[in-house]
Structure formats: structure tokens, C-alpha cells
Amino acid sequence: MRQIFTFLTSTVIAFNLSAQEPKIISEVSVVYDLTIEDANADANTIKSMTGASKMLYLKGSKVRTDLVTPSFKQTFISDSKSDSTVILRELGNNKYLSYLDSRKMGEKNKKYEGISFQNTNDTKTILGYDCKKVVAKLKDGSQYNIYYAPSIVPSNREFEYQFKDLPGFALEYEAQSEDGKTKVKYTATKITLTPVPIAMFDIPKSGYRVL
């Protein structure tokens, strides 16, 4: 009887430990809706961002993000193994392609160096995932809110530099618009943990003007 009890106790403990361990994900697709969080935002800015969305595709070392608004589309395709990043921009009928090396990427991500996360007691459920809220603080004094799911962790921790030290997957977060004047909230509306087609990371060979 004692042996049976010991076995059952060990099984329960092992199950609980397993349930608490985060799932490491190497492939995922996420759709985020964008909303303006700034009450003082310019009316034209609000109009230009209405209906905007972001699609994130992660496949091992490869990452693709599509930012789609009514007026333009911007795509980042990067591979941490080859240390390469390509930016595709579409404005009307005009299409542009540019390359970023590690130095330029470092400059782009410089504002996130030294980022810290302050824990809070706030939680919410997003797409079935229990999320914790942290306040991200940057060296320039700015801060923004993040809700992340600790139960899923990307294998590629630098797929988005500002989240590399976050102990989970960001499913809702705030960020500044590219002009730095407006706060935008990204909220995940769909997440798929299935293999991402490798073709999603192909670089166009024609139709784009190289800058």
C-alpha cells in the first residue's frame, strides 16, 4: 500500500511540474489588431490606422511581420542565422525593398537596450491564455504596458528585440507609432501553433525598387 501511495504521489507531483512548465514554441502565426490609445492623436493619424493589423510569422530563426493599414503595407523578413533583414514597403502602386545589416538593426533597436519589466498584479485572458501584465520601462523614461502568456515561450527569443527578456509571449502590448507621436495598442485576435510555410519567408526577386 505504501508503494502504491508513493507512486501516486510522485505521479501527481510530476504532472503538476509538467503542467507548470512553459511550452517552447518554434513555429507560430499571430494576428494583432491595432488601436490608437492616445486621446490627443491627430484625426488623420486615427483615420490612417483604422482597421490596421499586424501579422507575425515565426519559424525557427526566421521571422516575418506584416503591418497592413488602409494606406500602406510594410513587411519585415529576417533570419537570425544569416543575420539578414529585408524591409518591403507598398504605397499604392509603388513597391520598395531595402536591406538592413546588423549595424542598422542595432541602431533601430537601440532604444530598447536596458529595457526593464515591472511586474504587476493585473491579469487577463487573451485567446484562452492566462496573461500577466508588466510595465516596460525604457532608458528614455517612456513606458508601456504588456500582457504576456507565460505558458508559451518562443524558441527564438530575439524575434522582436523588445521582448527578448520577456518570460513569455506578448499577446497585447503598447508601442509608439513610427513618428513617435502616437501610442498604439496591439491586441492578438488569433494565434495558430502549426507549421508556417517556408514560402512565407521568400524574398521577392522582381517588382520592387531597391533602396
PDB file of C-alpha atoms in Angstrom:
ATOM      1  CA  MET A   1       0.000   0.000   0.000  1.00  0.00           C
ATOM      2  CA  ARG A   2       2.826   2.385   0.860  1.00  0.00           C
ATOM      3  CA  GLN A   3       4.452   1.706  -2.526  1.00  0.00           C
ATOM      4  CA  ILE A   4       1.185   2.470  -4.328  1.00  0.00           C
ATOM      5  CA  PHE A   5       0.769   5.712  -2.350  1.00  0.00           C
ATOM      6  CA  THR A   6       4.356   6.756  -3.122  1.00  0.00           C
ATOM      7  CA  PHE A   7       3.848   6.016  -6.803  1.00  0.00           C
ATOM      8  CA  LEU A   8       0.612   8.024  -6.977  1.00  0.00           C
ATOM      9  CA  THR A   9       2.155  10.945  -5.089  1.00  0.00           C
ATOM     10  CA  SER A  10       5.174  11.002  -7.410  1.00  0.00           C
ATOM     11  CA  THR A  11       2.892  10.886 -10.439  1.00  0.00           C
ATOM     12  CA  VAL A  12       0.820  13.817  -9.202  1.00  0.00           C
ATOM     13  CA  ILE A  13       3.935  15.885  -8.436  1.00  0.00           C
ATOM     14  CA  ALA A  14       5.431  15.100 -11.854  1.00  0.00           C
ATOM     15  CA  PHE A  15       2.149  16.042 -13.548  1.00  0.00           C
ATOM     16  CA  ASN A  16       1.949  19.350 -11.660  1.00  0.00           C
ATOM     17  CA  LEU A  17       5.540  20.237 -12.505  1.00  0.00           C
ATOM     18  CA  SER A  18       4.914  19.387 -16.150  1.00  0.00           C
ATOM     19  CA  ALA A  19       1.756  21.497 -16.210  1.00  0.00           C
ATOM     20  CA  GLN A  20       3.677  24.483 -14.815  1.00  0.00           C
ATOM     21  CA  GLU A  21       6.493  24.322 -17.340  1.00  0.00           C
ATOM     22  CA  PRO A  22       6.061  26.709 -20.291  1.00  0.00           C
ATOM     23  CA  LYS A  23       5.741  25.289 -23.773  1.00  0.00           C
ATOM     24  CA  ILE A  24       8.626  26.254 -26.035  1.00  0.00           C
ATOM     25  CA  ILE A  25       7.259  27.131 -29.485  1.00  0.00           C
ATOM     26  CA  SER A  26       9.360  27.394 -32.633  1.00  0.00           C
ATOM     27  CA  GLU A  27       6.510  27.967 -35.099  1.00  0.00           C
ATOM     28  CA  VAL A  28       3.529  30.265 -34.638  1.00  0.00           C
ATOM     29  CA  SER A  29       1.286  32.669 -36.550  1.00  0.00           C
ATOM     30  CA  VAL A  30      -0.379  35.560 -34.743  1.00  0.00           C
ATOM     31  CA  VAL A  31      -2.770  38.278 -35.905  1.00  0.00           C
ATOM     32  CA  TYR A  32      -2.903  41.540 -33.930  1.00  0.00           C
ATOM     33  CA  ASP A  33      -5.467  44.315 -34.252  1.00  0.00           C
ATOM     34  CA  LEU A  34      -4.165  47.865 -33.867  1.00  0.00           C
ATOM     35  CA  THR A  35      -5.979  50.620 -31.986  1.00  0.00           C
ATOM     36  CA  ILE A  36      -4.964  54.184 -31.137  1.00  0.00           C
ATOM     37  CA  GLU A  37      -4.541  54.651 -27.385  1.00  0.00           C
ATOM     38  CA  ASP A  38      -3.781  58.387 -27.495  1.00  0.00           C
ATOM     39  CA  ALA A  39      -6.744  60.674 -26.798  1.00  0.00           C
ATOM     40  CA  ASN A  40      -4.801  63.569 -28.323  1.00  0.00           C
ATOM     41  CA  ALA A  41      -3.923  61.736 -31.531  1.00  0.00           C
ATOM     42  CA  ASP A  42      -4.323  63.602 -34.786  1.00  0.00           C
ATOM     43  CA  ALA A  43      -7.581  62.844 -36.606  1.00  0.00           C
ATOM     44  CA  ASN A  44      -5.704  61.947 -39.790  1.00  0.00           C
ATOM     45  CA  THR A  45      -3.499  59.529 -37.857  1.00  0.00           C
ATOM     46  CA  ILE A  46      -6.534  57.840 -36.353  1.00  0.00           C
ATOM     47  CA  LYS A  47      -8.136  57.554 -39.792  1.00  0.00           C
ATOM     48  CA  SER A  48      -4.971  56.123 -41.349  1.00  0.00           C
ATOM     49  CA  MET A  49      -4.755  53.429 -38.666  1.00  0.00           C
ATOM     50  CA  THR A  50      -8.421  52.428 -38.633  1.00  0.00           C
ATOM     51  CA  GLY A  51      -8.684  48.733 -39.476  1.00  0.00           C
ATOM     52  CA  ALA A  52      -4.902  48.261 -39.311  1.00  0.00           C
ATOM     53  CA  SER A  53      -3.497  44.861 -38.389  1.00  0.00           C
ATOM     54  CA  LYS A  54      -0.195  43.110 -37.850  1.00  0.00           C
ATOM     55  CA  MET A  55       0.574  39.532 -38.820  1.00  0.00           C
ATOM     56  CA  LEU A  56       3.507  37.752 -37.197  1.00  0.00           C
ATOM     57  CA  TYR A  57       5.006  34.526 -38.527  1.00  0.00           C
ATOM     58  CA  LEU A  58       7.734  32.710 -36.615  1.00  0.00           C
ATOM     59  CA  LYS A  59       9.559  29.638 -37.919  1.00  0.00           C
ATOM     60  CA  GLY A  60      12.724  28.824 -36.008  1.00  0.00           C
ATOM     61  CA  SER A  61      15.289  31.510 -36.807  1.00  0.00           C
ATOM     62  CA  LYS A  62      13.038  33.063 -39.467  1.00  0.00           C
ATOM     63  CA  VAL A  63      10.594  35.866 -38.677  1.00  0.00           C
ATOM     64  CA  ARG A  64       8.126  37.781 -40.809  1.00  0.00           C
ATOM     65  CA  THR A  65       5.857  40.632 -39.742  1.00  0.00           C
ATOM     66  CA  ASP A  66       3.281  42.320 -41.981  1.00  0.00           C
ATOM     67  CA  LEU A  67       1.884  45.679 -40.917  1.00  0.00           C
ATOM     68  CA  VAL A  68      -1.179  46.449 -43.031  1.00  0.00           C
ATOM     69  CA  THR A  69      -3.042  49.772 -42.926  1.00  0.00           C
ATOM     70  CA  PRO A  70      -5.536  51.363 -45.351  1.00  0.00           C
ATOM     71  CA  SER A  71      -2.748  53.420 -46.920  1.00  0.00           C
ATOM     72  CA  PHE A  72       0.350  51.206 -46.908  1.00  0.00           C
ATOM     73  CA  LYS A  73       1.838  47.796 -46.177  1.00  0.00           C
ATOM     74  CA  GLN A  74       5.205  47.128 -44.595  1.00  0.00           C
ATOM     75  CA  THR A  75       6.851  43.724 -44.257  1.00  0.00           C
ATOM     76  CA  PHE A  76       9.934  42.714 -42.278  1.00  0.00           C
ATOM     77  CA  ILE A  77      11.587  39.397 -43.135  1.00  0.00           C
ATOM     78  CA  SER A  78      14.599  38.393 -41.074  1.00  0.00           C
ATOM     79  CA  ASP A  79      16.728  35.376 -40.276  1.00  0.00           C
ATOM     80  CA  SER A  80      18.901  35.383 -37.168  1.00  0.00           C
ATOM     81  CA  LYS A  81      21.128  32.640 -38.586  1.00  0.00           C
ATOM     82  CA  SER A  82      22.120  34.660 -41.638  1.00  0.00           C
ATOM     83  CA  ASP A  83      21.885  37.956 -39.734  1.00  0.00           C
ATOM     84  CA  SER A  84      19.811  39.471 -42.536  1.00  0.00           C
ATOM     85  CA  THR A  85      16.711  41.640 -42.599  1.00  0.00           C
ATOM     86  CA  VAL A  86      14.700  42.818 -45.584  1.00  0.00           C
ATOM     87  CA  ILE A  87      12.025  45.524 -45.493  1.00  0.00           C
ATOM     88  CA  LEU A  88       9.296  45.583 -48.137  1.00  0.00           C
ATOM     89  CA  ARG A  89       7.058  48.649 -48.444  1.00  0.00           C
ATOM     90  CA  GLU A  90       3.990  49.116 -50.607  1.00  0.00           C
ATOM     91  CA  LEU A  91       2.451  52.574 -51.043  1.00  0.00           C
ATOM     92  CA  GLY A  92      -0.232  52.493 -53.686  1.00  0.00           C
ATOM     93  CA  ASN A  93       1.356  51.078 -56.829  1.00  0.00           C
ATOM     94  CA  ASN A  94       4.877  51.795 -55.617  1.00  0.00           C
ATOM     95  CA  LYS A  95       6.901  48.967 -54.095  1.00  0.00           C
ATOM     96  CA  TYR A  96      10.256  49.355 -52.355  1.00  0.00           C
ATOM     97  CA  LEU A  97      12.807  46.912 -50.969  1.00  0.00           C
ATOM     98  CA  SER A  98      15.664  47.707 -48.606  1.00  0.00           C
ATOM     99  CA  TYR A  99      18.211  45.692 -46.650  1.00  0.00           C
ATOM    100  CA  LEU A 100      19.265  46.120 -43.035  1.00  0.00           C
ATOM    101  CA  ASP A 101      22.590  44.785 -41.781  1.00  0.00           C
ATOM    102  CA  SER A 102      23.379  44.073 -38.143  1.00  0.00           C
ATOM    103  CA  ARG A 103      24.653  47.633 -37.599  1.00  0.00           C
ATOM    104  CA  LYS A 104      21.454  49.211 -38.866  1.00  0.00           C
ATOM    105  CA  MET A 105      19.341  46.765 -36.896  1.00  0.00           C
ATOM    106  CA  GLY A 106      21.352  47.660 -33.806  1.00  0.00           C
ATOM    107  CA  GLU A 107      20.575  51.327 -34.371  1.00  0.00           C
ATOM    108  CA  LYS A 108      16.893  50.520 -34.858  1.00  0.00           C
ATOM    109  CA  ASN A 109      16.751  48.543 -31.609  1.00  0.00           C
ATOM    110  CA  LYS A 110      18.977  50.860 -29.583  1.00  0.00           C
ATOM    111  CA  LYS A 111      16.022  52.452 -27.796  1.00  0.00           C
ATOM    112  CA  TYR A 112      15.183  49.047 -26.283  1.00  0.00           C
ATOM    113  CA  GLU A 113      18.624  48.452 -24.771  1.00  0.00           C
ATOM    114  CA  GLY A 114      18.403  48.311 -20.994  1.00  0.00           C
ATOM    115  CA  ILE A 115      14.648  47.764 -21.049  1.00  0.00           C
ATOM    116  CA  SER A 116      13.198  46.584 -17.729  1.00  0.00           C
ATOM    117  CA  PHE A 117       9.880  44.955 -16.863  1.00  0.00           C
ATOM    118  CA  GLN A 118       7.998  45.831 -13.701  1.00  0.00           C
ATOM    119  CA  ASN A 119       5.603  43.131 -12.537  1.00  0.00           C
ATOM    120  CA  THR A 120       2.032  43.978 -11.581  1.00  0.00           C
ATOM    121  CA  ASN A 121      -0.863  42.027 -10.103  1.00  0.00           C
ATOM    122  CA  ASP A 122      -3.076  42.607 -13.155  1.00  0.00           C
ATOM    123  CA  THR A 123      -4.049  39.655 -15.312  1.00  0.00           C
ATOM    124  CA  LYS A 124      -6.406  38.940 -18.194  1.00  0.00           C
ATOM    125  CA  THR A 125      -7.256  36.084 -20.526  1.00  0.00           C
ATOM    126  CA  ILE A 126      -6.431  36.541 -24.208  1.00  0.00           C
ATOM    127  CA  LEU A 127      -7.355  33.843 -26.725  1.00  0.00           C
ATOM    128  CA  GLY A 128      -7.646  31.329 -23.896  1.00  0.00           C
ATOM    129  CA  TYR A 129      -4.204  32.122 -22.461  1.00  0.00           C
ATOM    130  CA  ASP A 130      -3.824  33.460 -18.918  1.00  0.00           C
ATOM    131  CA  CYS A 131      -1.717  36.595 -19.283  1.00  0.00           C
ATOM    132  CA  LYS A 132       0.239  38.664 -16.790  1.00  0.00           C
ATOM    133  CA  LYS A 133       0.719  42.405 -17.055  1.00  0.00           C
ATOM    134  CA  VAL A 134       4.119  44.072 -16.832  1.00  0.00           C
ATOM    135  CA  VAL A 135       5.124  47.683 -17.346  1.00  0.00           C
ATOM    136  CA  ALA A 136       8.052  48.043 -19.737  1.00  0.00           C
ATOM    137  CA  LYS A 137      10.372  50.929 -18.927  1.00  0.00           C
ATOM    138  CA  LEU A 138      12.894  52.352 -21.396  1.00  0.00           C
ATOM    139  CA  LYS A 139      16.052  54.349 -20.727  1.00  0.00           C
ATOM    140  CA  ASP A 140      14.471  57.497 -22.162  1.00  0.00           C
ATOM    141  CA  GLY A 141      11.854  57.414 -19.402  1.00  0.00           C
ATOM    142  CA  SER A 142       8.976  56.216 -21.559  1.00  0.00           C
ATOM    143  CA  GLN A 143       6.930  53.208 -20.516  1.00  0.00           C
ATOM    144  CA  TYR A 144       4.179  51.000 -21.885  1.00  0.00           C
ATOM    145  CA  ASN A 145       2.033  48.058 -20.854  1.00  0.00           C
ATOM    146  CA  ILE A 146       2.445  44.440 -21.937  1.00  0.00           C
ATOM    147  CA  TYR A 147       0.259  41.409 -21.302  1.00  0.00           C
ATOM    148  CA  TYR A 148       2.161  38.178 -21.901  1.00  0.00           C
ATOM    149  CA  ALA A 149       1.328  34.484 -21.693  1.00  0.00           C
ATOM    150  CA  PRO A 150       3.947  32.736 -19.503  1.00  0.00           C
ATOM    151  CA  SER A 151       2.723  29.310 -20.668  1.00  0.00           C
ATOM    152  CA  ILE A 152       4.221  29.770 -24.155  1.00  0.00           C
ATOM    153  CA  VAL A 153       7.776  30.919 -24.843  1.00  0.00           C
ATOM    154  CA  PRO A 154       9.291  31.455 -28.326  1.00  0.00           C
ATOM    155  CA  SER A 155      12.430  29.453 -29.070  1.00  0.00           C
ATOM    156  CA  ASN A 156      13.768  32.460 -30.969  1.00  0.00           C
ATOM    157  CA  ARG A 157      13.949  34.961 -28.103  1.00  0.00           C
ATOM    158  CA  GLU A 158      15.034  37.887 -30.305  1.00  0.00           C
ATOM    159  CA  PHE A 159      12.280  37.611 -32.918  1.00  0.00           C
ATOM    160  CA  GLU A 160      11.208  41.032 -31.627  1.00  0.00           C
ATOM    161  CA  TYR A 161      14.036  42.702 -29.771  1.00  0.00           C
ATOM    162  CA  GLN A 162      11.938  44.492 -27.159  1.00  0.00           C
ATOM    163  CA  PHE A 163      10.536  41.160 -25.953  1.00  0.00           C
ATOM    164  CA  LYS A 164      13.770  39.161 -25.794  1.00  0.00           C
ATOM    165  CA  ASP A 165      13.862  39.169 -21.972  1.00  0.00           C
ATOM    166  CA  LEU A 166      10.108  38.762 -21.516  1.00  0.00           C
ATOM    167  CA  PRO A 167       9.336  35.420 -19.780  1.00  0.00           C
ATOM    168  CA  GLY A 168       6.538  34.519 -22.173  1.00  0.00           C
ATOM    169  CA  PHE A 169       4.757  35.521 -25.374  1.00  0.00           C
ATOM    170  CA  ALA A 170       3.339  39.051 -25.734  1.00  0.00           C
ATOM    171  CA  LEU A 171      -0.330  38.897 -26.739  1.00  0.00           C
ATOM    172  CA  GLU A 172      -1.158  42.528 -26.025  1.00  0.00           C
ATOM    173  CA  TYR A 173       1.210  45.475 -25.869  1.00  0.00           C
ATOM    174  CA  GLU A 174       1.590  49.177 -26.465  1.00  0.00           C
ATOM    175  CA  ALA A 175       4.113  50.858 -28.742  1.00  0.00           C
ATOM    176  CA  GLN A 176       4.828  54.214 -30.306  1.00  0.00           C
ATOM    177  CA  SER A 177       3.938  54.850 -33.937  1.00  0.00           C
ATOM    178  CA  GLU A 178       6.866  55.281 -36.318  1.00  0.00           C
ATOM    179  CA  ASP A 179       6.702  59.067 -35.991  1.00  0.00           C
ATOM    180  CA  GLY A 180       6.917  58.648 -32.207  1.00  0.00           C
ATOM    181  CA  LYS A 181       3.887  60.843 -31.596  1.00  0.00           C
ATOM    182  CA  THR A 182       1.086  58.342 -31.046  1.00  0.00           C
ATOM    183  CA  LYS A 183       0.661  55.353 -28.740  1.00  0.00           C
ATOM    184  CA  VAL A 184      -0.738  52.271 -30.460  1.00  0.00           C
ATOM    185  CA  LYS A 185      -2.092  49.115 -28.806  1.00  0.00           C
ATOM    186  CA  TYR A 186      -1.577  45.710 -30.418  1.00  0.00           C
ATOM    187  CA  THR A 187      -4.041  43.006 -29.339  1.00  0.00           C
ATOM    188  CA  ALA A 188      -3.815  39.405 -30.527  1.00  0.00           C
ATOM    189  CA  THR A 189      -7.058  38.227 -32.117  1.00  0.00           C
ATOM    190  CA  LYS A 190      -5.813  34.903 -33.488  1.00  0.00           C
ATOM    191  CA  ILE A 191      -2.923  32.561 -32.713  1.00  0.00           C
ATOM    192  CA  THR A 192      -2.050  29.350 -34.551  1.00  0.00           C
ATOM    193  CA  LEU A 193       0.594  26.909 -33.306  1.00  0.00           C
ATOM    194  CA  THR A 194       1.017  24.999 -36.553  1.00  0.00           C
ATOM    195  CA  PRO A 195       3.908  24.841 -39.047  1.00  0.00           C
ATOM    196  CA  VAL A 196       4.412  28.028 -41.050  1.00  0.00           C
ATOM    197  CA  PRO A 197       5.042  27.528 -44.806  1.00  0.00           C
ATOM    198  CA  ILE A 198       8.685  28.256 -45.651  1.00  0.00           C
ATOM    199  CA  ALA A 199       7.490  30.221 -48.696  1.00  0.00           C
ATOM    200  CA  MET A 200       6.315  32.964 -46.325  1.00  0.00           C
ATOM    201  CA  PHE A 201       9.969  33.987 -45.958  1.00  0.00           C
ATOM    202  CA  ASP A 202      10.870  34.152 -49.654  1.00  0.00           C
ATOM    203  CA  ILE A 203      12.313  37.493 -50.793  1.00  0.00           C
ATOM    204  CA  PRO A 204      10.734  38.903 -53.983  1.00  0.00           C
ATOM    205  CA  LYS A 205      13.127  38.873 -56.922  1.00  0.00           C
ATOM    206  CA  SER A 206      11.251  41.449 -59.001  1.00  0.00           C
ATOM    207  CA  GLY A 207       8.583  44.121 -58.836  1.00  0.00           C
ATOM    208  CA  TYR A 208      10.330  46.148 -56.112  1.00  0.00           C
ATOM    209  CA  ARG A 209      12.617  49.149 -56.358  1.00  0.00           C
ATOM    210  CA  VAL A 210      15.742  48.588 -54.245  1.00  0.00           C
ATOM    211  CA  LEU A 211      16.578  51.494 -51.950  1.00  0.00           C
TER     212      LEU A 211
END
